[in-house]
Coordinates of C-alpha atoms in Angstrom, one line a residue:
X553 CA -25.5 1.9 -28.3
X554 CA -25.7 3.5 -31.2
X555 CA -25.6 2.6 -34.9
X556 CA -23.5 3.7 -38.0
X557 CA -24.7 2.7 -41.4
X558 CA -22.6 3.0 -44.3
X559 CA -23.4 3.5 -47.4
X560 CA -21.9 0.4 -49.8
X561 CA -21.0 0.2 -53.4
X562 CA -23.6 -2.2 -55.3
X563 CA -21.9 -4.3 -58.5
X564 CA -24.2 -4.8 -60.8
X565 CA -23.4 -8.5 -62.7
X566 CA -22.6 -8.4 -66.2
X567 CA -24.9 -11.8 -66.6
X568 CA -27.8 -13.5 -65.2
X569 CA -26.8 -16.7 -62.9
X570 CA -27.6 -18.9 -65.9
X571 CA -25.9 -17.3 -68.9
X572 CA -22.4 -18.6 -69.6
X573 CA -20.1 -15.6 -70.5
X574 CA -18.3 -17.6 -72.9
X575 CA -20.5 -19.0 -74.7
X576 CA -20.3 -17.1 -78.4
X577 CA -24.0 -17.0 -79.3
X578 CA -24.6 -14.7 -76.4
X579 CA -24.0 -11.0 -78.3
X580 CA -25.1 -9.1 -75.3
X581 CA -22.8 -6.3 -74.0
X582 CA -22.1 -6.9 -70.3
X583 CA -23.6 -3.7 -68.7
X584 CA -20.6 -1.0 -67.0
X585 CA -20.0 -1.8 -63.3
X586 CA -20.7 0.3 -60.5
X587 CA -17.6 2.1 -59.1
X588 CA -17.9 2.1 -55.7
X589 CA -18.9 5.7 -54.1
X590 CA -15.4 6.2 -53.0
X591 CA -13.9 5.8 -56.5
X592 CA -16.5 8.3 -58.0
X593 CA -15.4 11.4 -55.1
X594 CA -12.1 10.9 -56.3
X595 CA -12.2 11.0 -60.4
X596 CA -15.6 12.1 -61.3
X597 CA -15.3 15.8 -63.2
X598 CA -11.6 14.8 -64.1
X599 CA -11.4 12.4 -66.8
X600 CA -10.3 14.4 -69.0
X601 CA -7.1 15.5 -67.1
X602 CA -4.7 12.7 -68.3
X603 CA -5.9 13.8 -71.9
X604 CA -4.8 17.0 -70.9
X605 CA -1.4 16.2 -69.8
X606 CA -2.3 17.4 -65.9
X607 CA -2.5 15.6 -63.2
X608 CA -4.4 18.0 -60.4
X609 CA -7.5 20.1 -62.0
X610 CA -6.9 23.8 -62.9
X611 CA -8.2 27.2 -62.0
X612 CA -9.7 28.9 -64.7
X613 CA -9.9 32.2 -63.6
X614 CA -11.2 34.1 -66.8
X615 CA -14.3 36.4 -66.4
X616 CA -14.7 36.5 -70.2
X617 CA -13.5 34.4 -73.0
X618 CA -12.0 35.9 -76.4
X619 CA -14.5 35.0 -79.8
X620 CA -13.7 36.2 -83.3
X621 CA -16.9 34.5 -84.5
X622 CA -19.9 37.1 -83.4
X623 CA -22.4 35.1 -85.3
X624 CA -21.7 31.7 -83.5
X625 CA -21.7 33.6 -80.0
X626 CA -24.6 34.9 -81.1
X627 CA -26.4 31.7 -81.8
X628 CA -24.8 30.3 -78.6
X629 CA -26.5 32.8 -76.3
X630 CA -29.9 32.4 -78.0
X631 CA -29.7 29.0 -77.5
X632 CA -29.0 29.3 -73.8
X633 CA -32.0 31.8 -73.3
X634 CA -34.2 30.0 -75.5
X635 CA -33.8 26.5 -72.9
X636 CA -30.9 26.8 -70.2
X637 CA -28.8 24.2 -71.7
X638 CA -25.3 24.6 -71.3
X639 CA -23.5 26.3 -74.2
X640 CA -21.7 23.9 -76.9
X641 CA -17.8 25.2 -77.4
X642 CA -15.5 27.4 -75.3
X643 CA -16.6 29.2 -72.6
X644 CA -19.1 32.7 -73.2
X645 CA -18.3 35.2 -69.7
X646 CA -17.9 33.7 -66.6
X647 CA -21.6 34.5 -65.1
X648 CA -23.1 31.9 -67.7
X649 CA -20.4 29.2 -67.0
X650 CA -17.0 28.4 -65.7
X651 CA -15.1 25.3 -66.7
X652 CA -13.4 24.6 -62.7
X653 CA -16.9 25.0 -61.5
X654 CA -18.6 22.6 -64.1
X655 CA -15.8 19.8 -63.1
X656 CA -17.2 20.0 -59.5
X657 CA -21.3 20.3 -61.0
X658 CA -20.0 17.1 -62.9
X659 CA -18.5 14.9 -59.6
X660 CA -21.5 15.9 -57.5
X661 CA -24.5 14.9 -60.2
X662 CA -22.6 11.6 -60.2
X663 CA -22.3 11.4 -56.2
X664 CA -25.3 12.1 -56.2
X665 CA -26.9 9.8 -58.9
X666 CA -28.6 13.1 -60.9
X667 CA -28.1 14.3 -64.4
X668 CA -26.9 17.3 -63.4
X669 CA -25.9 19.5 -60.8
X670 CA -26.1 23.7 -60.7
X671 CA -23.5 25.6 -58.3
X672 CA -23.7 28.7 -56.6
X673 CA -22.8 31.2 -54.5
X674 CA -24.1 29.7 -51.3
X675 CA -26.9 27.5 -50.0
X676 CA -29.4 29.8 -49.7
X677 CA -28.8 31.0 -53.4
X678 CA -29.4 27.7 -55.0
X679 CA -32.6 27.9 -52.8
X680 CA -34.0 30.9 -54.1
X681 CA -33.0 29.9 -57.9
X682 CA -34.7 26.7 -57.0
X683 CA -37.9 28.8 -55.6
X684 CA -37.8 31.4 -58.7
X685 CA -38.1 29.1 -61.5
X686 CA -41.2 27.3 -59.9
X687 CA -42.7 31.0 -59.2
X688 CA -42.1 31.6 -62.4
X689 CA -44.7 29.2 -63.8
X690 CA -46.9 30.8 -61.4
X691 CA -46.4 28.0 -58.4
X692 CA -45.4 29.9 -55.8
X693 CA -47.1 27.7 -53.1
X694 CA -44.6 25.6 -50.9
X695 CA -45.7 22.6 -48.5
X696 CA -42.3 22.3 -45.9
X697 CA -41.7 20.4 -42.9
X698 CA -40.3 21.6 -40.0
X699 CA -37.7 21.7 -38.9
X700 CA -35.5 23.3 -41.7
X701 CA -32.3 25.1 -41.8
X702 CA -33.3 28.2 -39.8
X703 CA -32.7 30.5 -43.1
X704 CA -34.7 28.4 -45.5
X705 CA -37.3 28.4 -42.9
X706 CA -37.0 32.1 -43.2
X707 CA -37.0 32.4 -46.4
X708 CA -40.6 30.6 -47.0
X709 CA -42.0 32.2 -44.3
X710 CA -41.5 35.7 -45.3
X711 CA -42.2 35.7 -48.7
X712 CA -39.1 37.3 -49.7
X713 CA -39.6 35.7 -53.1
X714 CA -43.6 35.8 -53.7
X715 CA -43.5 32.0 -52.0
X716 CA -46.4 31.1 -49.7
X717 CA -45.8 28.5 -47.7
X718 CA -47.8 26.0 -45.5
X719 CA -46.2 23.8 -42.6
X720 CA -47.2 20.4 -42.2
X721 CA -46.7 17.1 -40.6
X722 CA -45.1 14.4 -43.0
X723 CA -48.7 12.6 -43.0
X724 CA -50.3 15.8 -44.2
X725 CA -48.1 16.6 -47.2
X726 CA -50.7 15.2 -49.5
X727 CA -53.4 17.1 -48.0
X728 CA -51.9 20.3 -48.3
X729 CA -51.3 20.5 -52.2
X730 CA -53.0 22.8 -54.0
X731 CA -53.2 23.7 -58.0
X732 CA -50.4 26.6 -57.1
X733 CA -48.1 24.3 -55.9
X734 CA -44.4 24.4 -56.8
X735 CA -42.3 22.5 -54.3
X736 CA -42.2 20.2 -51.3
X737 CA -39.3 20.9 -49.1
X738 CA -38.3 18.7 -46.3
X739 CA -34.6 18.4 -44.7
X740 CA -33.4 15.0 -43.4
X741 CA -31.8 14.7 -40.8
X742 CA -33.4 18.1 -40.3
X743 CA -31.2 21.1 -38.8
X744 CA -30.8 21.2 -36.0
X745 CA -32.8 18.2 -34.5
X746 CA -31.6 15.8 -36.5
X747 CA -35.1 14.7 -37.1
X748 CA -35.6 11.8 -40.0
X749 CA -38.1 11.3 -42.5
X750 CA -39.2 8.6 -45.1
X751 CA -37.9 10.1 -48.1
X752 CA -39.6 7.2 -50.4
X753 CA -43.1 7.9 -48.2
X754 CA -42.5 11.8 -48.6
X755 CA -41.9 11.3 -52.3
X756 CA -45.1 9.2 -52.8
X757 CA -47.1 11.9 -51.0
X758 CA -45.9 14.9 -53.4
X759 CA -47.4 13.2 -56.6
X760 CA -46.3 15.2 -59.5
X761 CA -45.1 17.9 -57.5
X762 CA -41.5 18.2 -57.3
X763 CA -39.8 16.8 -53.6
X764 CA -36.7 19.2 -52.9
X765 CA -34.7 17.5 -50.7
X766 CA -32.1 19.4 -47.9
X767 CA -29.1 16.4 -47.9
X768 CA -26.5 19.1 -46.1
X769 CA -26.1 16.7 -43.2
X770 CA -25.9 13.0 -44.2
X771 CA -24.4 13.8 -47.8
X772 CA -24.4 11.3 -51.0
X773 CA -21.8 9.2 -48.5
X774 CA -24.8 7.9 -46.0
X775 CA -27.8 9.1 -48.5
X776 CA -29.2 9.8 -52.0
X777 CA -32.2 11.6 -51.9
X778 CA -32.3 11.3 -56.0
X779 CA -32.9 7.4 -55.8
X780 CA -36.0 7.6 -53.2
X781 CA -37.8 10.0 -55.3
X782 CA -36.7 13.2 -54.7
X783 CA -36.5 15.6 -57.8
X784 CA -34.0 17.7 -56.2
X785 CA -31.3 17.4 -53.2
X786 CA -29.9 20.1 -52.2
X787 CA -26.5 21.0 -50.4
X788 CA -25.1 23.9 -48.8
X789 CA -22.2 23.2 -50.1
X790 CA -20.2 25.4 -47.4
X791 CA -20.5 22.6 -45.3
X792 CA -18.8 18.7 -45.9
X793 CA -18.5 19.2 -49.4
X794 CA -15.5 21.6 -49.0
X795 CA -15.3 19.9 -45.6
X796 CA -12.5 22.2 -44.5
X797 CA -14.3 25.6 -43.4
X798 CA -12.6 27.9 -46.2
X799 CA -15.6 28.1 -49.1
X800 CA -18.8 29.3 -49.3
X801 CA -21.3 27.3 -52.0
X802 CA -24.5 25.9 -52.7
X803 CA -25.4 23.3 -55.1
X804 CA -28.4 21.6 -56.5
X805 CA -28.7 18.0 -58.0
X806 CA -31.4 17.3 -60.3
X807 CA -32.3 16.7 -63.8
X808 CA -31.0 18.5 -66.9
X809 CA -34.5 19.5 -67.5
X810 CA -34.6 21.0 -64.1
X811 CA -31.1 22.6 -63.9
X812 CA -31.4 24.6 -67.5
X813 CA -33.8 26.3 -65.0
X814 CA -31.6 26.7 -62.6
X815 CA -28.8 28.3 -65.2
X816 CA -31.3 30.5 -66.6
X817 CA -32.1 32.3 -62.9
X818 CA -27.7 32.0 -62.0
X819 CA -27.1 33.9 -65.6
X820 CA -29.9 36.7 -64.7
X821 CA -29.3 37.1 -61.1
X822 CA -25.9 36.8 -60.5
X823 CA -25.6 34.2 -58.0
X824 CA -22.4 32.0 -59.8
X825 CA -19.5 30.6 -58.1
X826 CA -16.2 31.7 -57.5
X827 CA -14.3 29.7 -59.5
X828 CA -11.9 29.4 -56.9
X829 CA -14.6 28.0 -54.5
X830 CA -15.4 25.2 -57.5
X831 CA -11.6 24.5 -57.3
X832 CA -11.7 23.7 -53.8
X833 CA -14.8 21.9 -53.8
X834 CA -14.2 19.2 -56.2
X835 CA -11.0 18.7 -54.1
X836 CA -13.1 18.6 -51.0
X837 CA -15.3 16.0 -52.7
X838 CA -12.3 14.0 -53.2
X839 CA -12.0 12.9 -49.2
X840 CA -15.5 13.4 -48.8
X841 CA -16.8 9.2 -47.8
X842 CA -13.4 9.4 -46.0
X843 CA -14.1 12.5 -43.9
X844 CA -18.0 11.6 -43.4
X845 CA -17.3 7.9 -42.2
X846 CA -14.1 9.2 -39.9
X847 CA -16.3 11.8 -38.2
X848 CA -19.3 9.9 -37.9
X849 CA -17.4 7.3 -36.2
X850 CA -16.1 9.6 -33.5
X851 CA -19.8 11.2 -33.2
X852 CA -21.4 8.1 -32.4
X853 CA -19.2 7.2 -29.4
X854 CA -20.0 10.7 -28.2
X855 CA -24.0 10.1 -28.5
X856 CA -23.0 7.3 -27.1
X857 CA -21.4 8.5 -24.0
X858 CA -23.7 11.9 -23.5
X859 CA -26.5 9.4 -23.4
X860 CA -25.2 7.9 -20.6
X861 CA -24.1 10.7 -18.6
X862 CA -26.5 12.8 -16.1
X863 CA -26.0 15.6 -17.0
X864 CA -27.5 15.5 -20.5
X865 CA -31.0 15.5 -20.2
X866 CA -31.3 14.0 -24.4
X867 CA -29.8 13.0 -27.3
X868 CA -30.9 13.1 -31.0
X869 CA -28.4 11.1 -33.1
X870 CA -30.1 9.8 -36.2
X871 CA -30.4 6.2 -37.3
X872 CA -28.2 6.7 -40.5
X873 CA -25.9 7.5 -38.7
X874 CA -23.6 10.9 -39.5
X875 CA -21.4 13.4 -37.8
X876 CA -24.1 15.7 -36.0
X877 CA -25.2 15.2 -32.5
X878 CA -27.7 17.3 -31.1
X879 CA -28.2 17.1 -27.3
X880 CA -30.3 18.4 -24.7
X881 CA -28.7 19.9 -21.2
X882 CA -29.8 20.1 -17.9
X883 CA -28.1 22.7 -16.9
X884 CA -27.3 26.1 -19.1
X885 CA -26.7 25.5 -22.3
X886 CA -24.9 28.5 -22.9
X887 CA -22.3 27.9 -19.9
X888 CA -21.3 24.7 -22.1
X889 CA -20.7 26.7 -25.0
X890 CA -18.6 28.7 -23.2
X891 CA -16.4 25.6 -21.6
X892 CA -15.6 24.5 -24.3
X893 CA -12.1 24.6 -25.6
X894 CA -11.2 22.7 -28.0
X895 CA -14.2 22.6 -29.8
X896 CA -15.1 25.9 -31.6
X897 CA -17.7 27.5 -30.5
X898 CA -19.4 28.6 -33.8
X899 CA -21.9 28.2 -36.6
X900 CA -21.8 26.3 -39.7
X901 CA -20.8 22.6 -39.6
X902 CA -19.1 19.8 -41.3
X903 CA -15.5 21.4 -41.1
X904 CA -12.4 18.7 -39.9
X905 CA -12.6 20.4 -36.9
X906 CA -15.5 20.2 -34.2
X907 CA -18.2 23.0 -33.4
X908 CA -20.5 23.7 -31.5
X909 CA -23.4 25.9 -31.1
X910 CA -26.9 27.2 -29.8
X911 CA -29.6 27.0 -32.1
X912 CA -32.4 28.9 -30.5
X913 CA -29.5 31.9 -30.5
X914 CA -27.7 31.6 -33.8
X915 CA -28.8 29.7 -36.6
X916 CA -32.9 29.4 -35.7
X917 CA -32.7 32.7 -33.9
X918 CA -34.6 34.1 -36.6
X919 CA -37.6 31.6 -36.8
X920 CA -40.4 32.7 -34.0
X921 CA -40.1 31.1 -30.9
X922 CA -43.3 29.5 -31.1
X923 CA -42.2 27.9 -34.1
X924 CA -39.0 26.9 -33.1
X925 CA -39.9 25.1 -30.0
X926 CA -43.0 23.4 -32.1
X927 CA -40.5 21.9 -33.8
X928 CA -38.0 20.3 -31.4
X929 CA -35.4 23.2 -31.3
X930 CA -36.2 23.8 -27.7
X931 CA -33.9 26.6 -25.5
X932 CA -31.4 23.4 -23.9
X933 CA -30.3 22.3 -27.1
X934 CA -27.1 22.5 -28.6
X935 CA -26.0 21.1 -32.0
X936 CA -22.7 19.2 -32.1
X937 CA -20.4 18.9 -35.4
X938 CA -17.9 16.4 -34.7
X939 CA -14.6 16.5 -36.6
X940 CA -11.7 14.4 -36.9
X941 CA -9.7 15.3 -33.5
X942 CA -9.3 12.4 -31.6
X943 CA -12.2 10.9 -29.6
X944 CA -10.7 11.1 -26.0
X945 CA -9.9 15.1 -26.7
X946 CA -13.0 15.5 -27.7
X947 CA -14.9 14.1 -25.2
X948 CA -12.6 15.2 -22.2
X949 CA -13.6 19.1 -23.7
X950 CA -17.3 18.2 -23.8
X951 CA -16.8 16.8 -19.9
X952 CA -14.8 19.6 -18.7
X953 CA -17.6 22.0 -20.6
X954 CA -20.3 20.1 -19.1
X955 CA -19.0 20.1 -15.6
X956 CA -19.4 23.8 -15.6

């Protein structure tokens, strides 16, 4: 059978076991409690609202923002290129900042467990910014583990940005850094195996060299990459964060040292988000551990049951548990694609709805054969998004698709 873990909210105690709270010579200050993960999606990025005199967050469409003081702008935007930190007062022009899109930056750092967070315009442009302000110290070398997202594995391997990277083993991270290196990139559970790593073991491994972190599939809900060492954890955002399959986004959590970076590359090249996209992604955030936990639930009976059945040759469902299978036919894999009915069968993931789809001819189509099936994406897998549909419809598509 399989597994499902769940992440849990921890409660810190205000006092040690022996320490009366009453007692009038203590003068300690009990320390905040935790709010559980749940509470966080929910109200993080909106305090302010009630202050406000809203209830639901606005849309702050603007693309500029009117200033009679020239000299304090001025100052504002020297600041900003002098260091990346976000500018002090109302907003500048929309491609250094946009107030909707900082409330969802906000919620995700604290899902997270990050000082900050930096949006944009998909995943793979919060990858490059991530890769240009390393190069831009001059440490363009990368040590990644396959497999990746099929685009980031791209992306390294052509050098698109001046990045050179080398491919390695987990156990041979620490081997393979050199004076030039900028980043360590692994993905866990890795698209589209599903493959798991250490995270805490990876971490150790990278020394002082910063440990980007992929966290697209198992999300702050079942893991934070932040608190077992990772520098950075990033999201395509497209995915469960806006959960719904109607916004395109990337985000990376990190440190504010780190994402003043990050701001500097968004402001020069362009790559912001839609403010609209923000809008719907802090909303998305809001039935985020309530989406993740209902979808992993039905994905785990499915492992379940298409690791019993014949016809399925095997199944890679990963021991955090989540809402991705991936599964290995006998038979054609495309002639299940094409059963299918209920499920959609198309790319991207983590929508309410179920899809499915054929790595080694859509999203790792564009990573060499050789190094596809090196790293487990062989030709009779398909990767499985489960959504919220009921269990029985889904699995009555998946046998009808199968029997084909």
């Amino acid at each position: 059978m399989f597994s499902l873990l769940c992440m849990e909210s921890v409660v810190h105690d205000a006092y040690d076991a022996q320490d009366d709270p009453y007692d009038v010579q203590d003068t300690r200050v009990p320390a905040p409690r935790a709010r559980a993960l749940a509470t966080e999606a929910v109200h993080a990025g909106r305090e302010d609202l009630a202050g406000l005199g809203l209830h639901a967050a606005p849309i702050d469409l603007s693309t500029t923002y009117p200033s009679y003081d020239s000299r304090g702008e001025a100052a504002r935007i020297d600041a900003f290129a002098a260091d990346g930190a976000e500018p002090e007062g109302p907003p500048v022009y929309g491609r250094l900042g946009n107030p909707t899109v900082a409330r969802f930056e906000t919620a995700l750092a604290r899902l997270e467990g990050t000082e900050s967070a930096v949006a944009f315009a998909s995943g793979m442009a919060a990858l490059s910014a991530v890769l240009l302000v390393r190069g831009a110290l001059g440490l363009r070398h990368v040590v990644a583990v396959r497999p990746l997202y099929g685009c980031s594995d791209h992306l390294l391997t052509a050098g698109l940005l001046g990045t050179e990277v080398t491919w390695v083993d987990p156990a041979g991270i620490a081997d393979a850094l050199r004076p030039d290196t900028g980043l360590v990139m692994v993905e866990t559970p890795a698209n589209p195996t599903l493959a798991e790593l250490d995270l805490r073991a990876v971490a150790h491994a990278c020394g002082s060299v910063p440990l980007l972190a992929d966290n697209t599939f198992a999300t702050p809900v079942l893991q934070r990459p932040a608190g077992q060492g990772a520098r950075l954890v990033l999201h395509s955002a497209t995915k469960y964060l806006g959960g719904h399959g109607d916004v395109m986004a990337g985000v990376v959590a990190c440190d504010e040292e780190f994402a003043r970076g990050l701001r500097q590359v968004r402001f020069a090249t362009g790559g912001v988000l839609h403010p609209l996209a923000g809008y719907l992604l802090l909303r998305g955030l809001a039935t985020l551990p309530v989406r993740v936990r209902a979808a992993s639930a039905n994905a785990a009976e499915l492992a379940s049951r298409l690791a019993a059945d014949p016809r399925v040759d095997r199944v890679h469902y990963p021991r955090i548990g989540g809402a991705m299978i991936a599964f290995e036919v006998h038979g054609d894999p495309h002639e299940v694609v094409a059963g299918v009915r209920l499920i959609t069968p198309a790319v991207s993931l983590g929508s309410v709805d179920s899809l499915i789809q054929h790595p080694a001819s859509i999203s790792h189509r564009i990573v060499a054969a050789a190094d596809r099936r090196e790293a487990g994406v062989s030709d009779r897998l398909l990767r499985l998004s489960v959504g919220l549909e009921g269990v029985e419809d889904l699995w009555a598509d998946l046998d009808g698709a199968l029997g084909r």
